[in-house]
Short mmCIF file of C-alpha atoms and ligand atoms in Angstrom, two decimals:
data_model
loop_
_atom_site.label_atom_id
_atom_site.label_comp_id
_atom_site.label_asym_id
_atom_site.label_seq_id
_atom_site.Cartn_x
_atom_site.Cartn_y
_atom_site.Cartn_z
CA MET J 375 6.24 -66.33 41.62
CA ILE J 376 9.55 -65.77 43.56
CA ALA J 377 8.87 -65.46 47.28
CA PHE J 378 9.71 -62.10 48.82
CA LYS J 379 12.23 -63.74 51.06
CA GLN J 380 14.12 -64.93 48.07
CA ARG J 381 14.15 -61.49 46.53
CA LEU J 382 15.47 -60.08 49.89
CA ALA J 383 18.20 -62.54 49.57
CA GLU J 384 19.31 -61.31 46.20
CA GLY J 385 21.37 -58.41 47.66
CA ARG J 386 19.87 -55.23 46.05
CA THR J 387 17.96 -53.00 48.48
CA LEU J 388 14.22 -53.20 47.70
CA LEU J 389 12.27 -49.84 47.64
CA GLY J 390 8.70 -49.66 48.71
CA LEU J 391 5.83 -47.30 48.92
CA TRP J 392 3.29 -47.27 51.73
CA GLN J 393 -0.19 -47.43 50.61
CA ALA J 394 -2.54 -45.60 53.07
CA LEU J 395 -5.26 -44.34 50.78
CA ALA J 396 -7.00 -47.70 50.83
CA ASN J 397 -7.85 -47.42 47.14
CA ASN J 398 -7.70 -49.73 44.06
CA TYR J 399 -6.78 -47.03 41.63
CA THR J 400 -3.90 -45.70 43.89
CA ALA J 401 -2.58 -49.20 44.10
CA ASP J 402 -2.76 -49.64 40.34
CA ILE J 403 -1.03 -46.47 39.64
CA SER J 404 1.58 -46.98 42.33
CA ALA J 405 2.33 -50.57 40.83
CA ARG J 406 3.44 -48.93 37.56
CA ALA J 407 5.84 -46.51 39.21
CA GLY J 408 8.93 -48.82 39.52
CA PHE J 409 8.82 -49.81 43.20
CA ASP J 410 9.80 -53.25 44.33
CA TRP J 411 7.07 -53.52 46.93
CA LEU J 412 3.85 -51.82 48.03
CA LEU J 413 2.71 -52.01 51.65
CA PHE J 414 -1.01 -52.10 51.99
CA ASP J 415 -1.79 -50.91 55.52
CA GLY J 416 -4.40 -52.58 57.64
CA GLU J 417 -3.10 -51.15 60.97
CA HIS J 418 -3.33 -47.41 60.49
CA SER J 419 -5.46 -47.06 57.29
CA PRO J 420 -9.20 -47.35 56.62
CA ASN J 421 -8.74 -50.90 55.15
CA THR J 422 -10.82 -54.07 55.67
CA PRO J 423 -10.04 -57.44 54.07
CA GLN J 424 -12.57 -56.52 51.42
CA THR J 425 -10.89 -53.26 50.50
CA LEU J 426 -7.34 -55.01 50.55
CA LEU J 427 -8.64 -57.64 48.23
CA GLY J 428 -9.40 -55.10 45.58
CA GLN J 429 -6.10 -53.51 45.90
CA LEU J 430 -4.34 -56.88 45.77
CA GLN J 431 -6.20 -57.77 42.61
CA ALA J 432 -5.35 -54.35 41.11
CA VAL J 433 -1.55 -55.01 41.37
CA CYS J 434 -1.28 -58.64 40.77
CA ALA J 435 -0.55 -58.24 37.02
CA HIS J 436 2.50 -56.01 37.90
CA LEU J 437 6.04 -56.93 38.96
CA VAL J 438 5.74 -55.50 42.48
CA GLU J 439 5.37 -57.45 45.67
CA PRO J 440 2.24 -56.69 47.72
CA ILE J 441 2.88 -56.77 51.28
CA ALA J 442 0.01 -56.44 53.79
CA ARG J 443 0.35 -55.16 57.31
CA VAL J 444 -2.18 -56.80 59.56
CA PRO J 445 -3.90 -54.71 62.30
CA SER J 446 -2.14 -56.95 64.84
CA GLY J 447 -0.69 -60.39 65.16
CA ASP J 448 -4.02 -61.97 66.08
CA PRO J 449 -4.20 -65.23 64.13
CA VAL J 450 -7.66 -64.39 62.89
CA TRP J 451 -6.36 -61.32 60.94
CA ILE J 452 -3.37 -63.39 59.81
CA LYS J 453 -5.57 -66.04 58.44
CA GLN J 454 -7.94 -63.84 56.66
CA TYR J 455 -5.07 -61.78 54.96
CA LEU J 456 -3.35 -65.01 53.79
CA ASP J 457 -6.65 -66.48 52.68
CA ILE J 458 -7.30 -63.60 50.22
CA GLY J 459 -3.97 -64.21 48.69
CA PHE J 460 -1.11 -62.01 50.37
CA THR J 461 1.99 -63.96 50.61
CA THR J 462 4.07 -61.49 52.40
CA LEU J 463 2.83 -60.07 55.72
CA LEU J 464 4.19 -57.34 58.01
CA VAL J 465 3.05 -57.75 61.68
CA PRO J 466 3.27 -54.67 63.81
CA MET J 467 4.32 -54.42 67.59
CA VAL J 468 6.01 -57.78 67.98
CA ASP J 469 7.85 -57.35 71.21
CA THR J 470 8.90 -60.81 72.33
CA ALA J 471 10.18 -64.03 70.83
CA GLU J 472 7.04 -65.70 72.00
CA GLN J 473 4.92 -63.37 70.09
CA ALA J 474 7.05 -63.81 67.10
CA ALA J 475 6.75 -67.65 67.36
CA ALA J 476 2.94 -67.17 67.57
CA VAL J 477 2.94 -65.20 64.33
CA VAL J 478 4.87 -67.96 62.59
CA ALA J 479 2.51 -70.43 63.93
CA ALA J 480 -0.49 -68.42 62.56
CA CYS J 481 1.00 -68.63 59.10
CA ARG J 482 1.43 -72.41 59.16
CA TYR J 483 -1.10 -75.15 58.86
CA PRO J 484 -1.11 -77.97 61.56
CA PRO J 485 0.96 -79.82 62.62
CA ALA J 486 3.55 -76.96 62.11
CA GLY J 487 1.10 -74.30 63.21
CA ILE J 488 -2.49 -73.24 63.86
CA ARG J 489 -3.78 -71.83 60.61
CA GLY J 490 -7.26 -72.88 59.64
CA VAL J 491 -7.77 -74.52 56.28
CA ALA J 492 -10.13 -73.03 53.84
CA SER J 493 -8.72 -74.75 50.83
CA ALA J 494 -11.35 -74.50 48.04
CA THR J 495 -12.94 -71.13 49.20
CA ALA J 496 -9.64 -69.28 49.51
CA ARG J 497 -8.22 -67.04 46.80
CA ALA J 498 -4.78 -68.05 48.11
CA THR J 499 -5.19 -71.60 46.82
CA GLY J 500 -6.48 -70.48 43.47
CA PHE J 501 -9.93 -71.44 44.89
CA GLY J 502 -8.73 -75.02 45.20
CA LEU J 503 -7.08 -75.39 41.88
CA ASP J 504 -3.61 -74.73 43.12
CA ARG J 505 -3.03 -78.25 44.59
CA SER J 506 0.44 -77.48 45.81
CA TYR J 507 -0.33 -74.47 47.99
CA LEU J 508 -1.14 -76.26 51.17
CA GLY J 509 2.16 -78.27 51.12
CA GLU J 510 4.34 -75.21 50.04
CA VAL J 511 2.95 -72.61 52.28
CA ALA J 512 6.08 -72.28 54.38
CA GLU J 513 8.29 -71.78 51.37
CA ARG J 514 5.81 -69.27 49.76
CA ILE J 515 4.94 -67.09 52.70
CA THR J 516 7.29 -64.26 53.98
CA VAL J 517 6.99 -63.27 57.53
CA ILE J 518 8.15 -59.89 58.54
CA VAL J 519 7.81 -58.48 62.02
CA GLN J 520 8.06 -54.97 63.24
CA ILE J 521 10.59 -53.90 65.89
CA GLU J 522 9.13 -50.70 67.35
CA SER J 523 9.30 -50.60 71.13
CA ARG J 524 11.79 -50.45 74.08
CA GLU J 525 10.73 -54.09 74.77
CA ALA J 526 11.31 -55.22 71.28
CA LEU J 527 14.75 -53.61 71.27
CA ALA J 528 15.60 -55.68 74.26
CA ASN J 529 14.49 -58.87 72.66
CA VAL J 530 15.45 -58.25 69.12
CA ALA J 531 18.10 -61.08 69.10
CA ALA J 532 15.57 -63.61 70.43
CA ILE J 533 12.85 -62.47 67.85
CA ALA J 534 15.41 -62.56 64.99
CA ALA J 535 16.41 -66.18 66.04
CA ILE J 536 12.91 -67.54 65.65
CA ASP J 537 12.68 -69.95 62.74
CA GLY J 538 10.13 -68.62 60.23
CA ILE J 539 10.76 -64.94 61.03
CA ASP J 540 12.11 -63.99 57.51
CA ALA J 541 12.90 -60.40 58.11
CA LEU J 542 12.51 -57.66 60.76
CA PHE J 543 11.27 -54.04 59.95
CA ILE J 544 12.12 -51.13 62.22
CA GLY J 545 9.32 -48.65 62.82
CA PRO J 546 10.84 -45.39 63.73
CA ALA J 547 7.63 -43.66 64.67
CA ASP J 548 6.46 -46.06 67.36
CA LEU J 549 10.06 -46.66 68.43
CA ALA J 550 10.51 -42.87 69.07
CA ALA J 551 7.19 -42.83 71.13
CA SER J 552 8.28 -45.88 73.12
CA LEU J 553 11.71 -44.30 73.83
CA GLY J 554 10.06 -41.07 75.14
CA HIS J 555 10.44 -39.04 71.94
CA LEU J 556 6.99 -38.99 70.46
CA GLY J 557 6.93 -37.28 67.03
CA ASN J 558 10.70 -37.12 66.82
CA PRO J 559 12.06 -40.27 65.17
CA GLY J 560 15.18 -38.23 64.27
CA HIS J 561 16.23 -37.87 67.88
CA GLU J 562 19.74 -39.10 68.47
CA ASP J 563 18.37 -41.74 70.99
CA VAL J 564 16.05 -43.16 68.53
CA GLN J 565 18.79 -43.15 65.79
CA GLU J 566 21.21 -44.88 68.11
CA ALA J 567 18.62 -47.53 68.93
CA ILE J 568 18.02 -48.17 65.26
CA ALA J 569 21.72 -48.63 64.65
CA ILE J 570 21.90 -51.14 67.56
CA ALA J 571 18.84 -53.03 66.35
CA LYS J 572 20.16 -53.12 62.76
CA ALA J 573 23.59 -54.55 64.00
CA VAL J 574 21.67 -57.35 65.94
CA ILE J 575 19.51 -58.18 62.98
CA ASP J 576 22.61 -58.40 60.74
CA ALA J 577 24.29 -60.73 63.36
CA ALA J 578 21.34 -62.95 63.19
CA ASN J 579 21.79 -63.03 59.42
CA LYS J 580 18.19 -61.77 58.72
CA PRO J 581 17.31 -58.89 56.33
CA ALA J 582 16.69 -55.58 58.06
CA GLY J 583 14.01 -53.11 56.73
CA ILE J 584 12.97 -49.55 57.79
CA PHE J 585 10.73 -46.72 57.05
CA ALA J 586 12.78 -43.92 55.75
CA LEU J 587 12.04 -40.38 57.06
CA SER J 588 13.04 -38.52 53.84
CA PRO J 589 14.87 -39.31 50.45
CA ASP J 590 18.29 -38.35 52.14
CA ASP J 591 17.41 -40.73 55.10
CA ALA J 592 16.49 -43.47 52.46
CA ARG J 593 19.91 -43.09 50.67
CA ASN J 594 21.77 -43.21 54.07
CA ARG J 595 19.74 -46.36 54.92
CA ILE J 596 20.77 -47.97 51.67
CA ALA J 597 24.41 -47.12 52.41
CA GLU J 598 24.04 -48.71 55.79
CA GLY J 599 22.85 -51.88 54.39
CA PHE J 600 19.15 -51.95 55.00
CA ARG J 601 17.65 -54.53 52.66
CA PHE J 602 14.18 -53.17 52.14
CA ILE J 603 13.19 -49.58 52.76
CA SER J 604 9.89 -47.66 52.54
CA ILE J 605 10.75 -44.42 50.92
CA GLY J 606 7.30 -42.65 51.08
CA THR J 607 3.64 -42.87 51.21
CA ASP J 608 0.90 -42.50 48.57
CA ILE J 609 -0.59 -39.66 50.92
CA GLY J 610 2.75 -37.99 50.91
CA VAL J 611 3.23 -38.20 47.24
CA LEU J 612 -0.33 -36.79 46.51
CA LEU J 613 -0.04 -34.03 49.10
CA THR J 614 3.38 -32.86 48.08
CA GLY J 615 2.45 -32.85 44.47
CA ALA J 616 -0.74 -31.04 45.04
CA ARG J 617 0.85 -28.41 47.26
CA ASN J 618 3.79 -27.91 44.70
CA LEU J 619 1.21 -27.58 41.85
CA VAL J 620 -0.91 -24.95 43.58
CA SER J 621 2.11 -22.84 44.64
CA SER J 622 3.83 -22.96 41.33
CA VAL J 623 0.71 -21.38 39.80
CA ARG J 624 -0.61 -19.15 42.45
CA GLN J 625 0.80 -15.57 42.13
C1 3PY G 1063 6.51 -46.80 62.56
O1 3PY G 1063 7.31 -46.06 62.22
O2 3PY G 1063 6.10 -47.02 63.72
C2 3PY G 1063 5.79 -47.67 61.59
O3 3PY G 1063 4.99 -48.57 61.96
C3 3PY G 1063 6.01 -47.59 60.16
O4 3PY G 1063 7.39 -47.59 59.94
MG1 MG G 1064 4.50 -48.46 63.83
#
């Protein structure tokens, strides 16, 4: 299995779909639709490690990268998400280099980090059958942190410089709120902040990702050189399809 950080280095922009329905069937269907990655959301969706496990198992036969967003950078969440077998994590609300370094440490075993070892009882290690997992964990795991506050913007260069932070993902909704434009991520102040953050991430030679606000926004983000872009959500796809269906039939 190629690590997501290696795929990010290939050059093609990787397109993703946000999974917020917290449902195995939705994950299974989405995994067949041609996306490069799916984001399983533990921060804002009704997910538990148990529901995430089912979704992860539902997509593992497909050529799509399952990314999990942990509820926070708490090492306990990180440990559980890694142990069930996610190899790419998105950590929300990382505002400082210290927090970013702590996230990396939570993903590594001692002496490099602080992750607890559950070798034979973790799905991550093939229940103990994958003997190389413990030694290869740093190469296999991709750590992505979210830049989504005024404080994170001020610290983005220092966050990007942390060894083990593989990519940085800009969250326009929280960034807009933090900059005083709650509910208006299209505001020019927010867009300007995104452009500055992107330039800093580029200068650090790390891949930048973003949540696109529309298909047009997604195409613009590709042209700007974002390396991975969420282009929608499972809820949005369902709701838009359902509303279009009913209005196409109702007289
Ligand atoms: C945000 O926009 O705040 C997100 O976390 C998702 O992109
Ligand atoms: Mg956010």
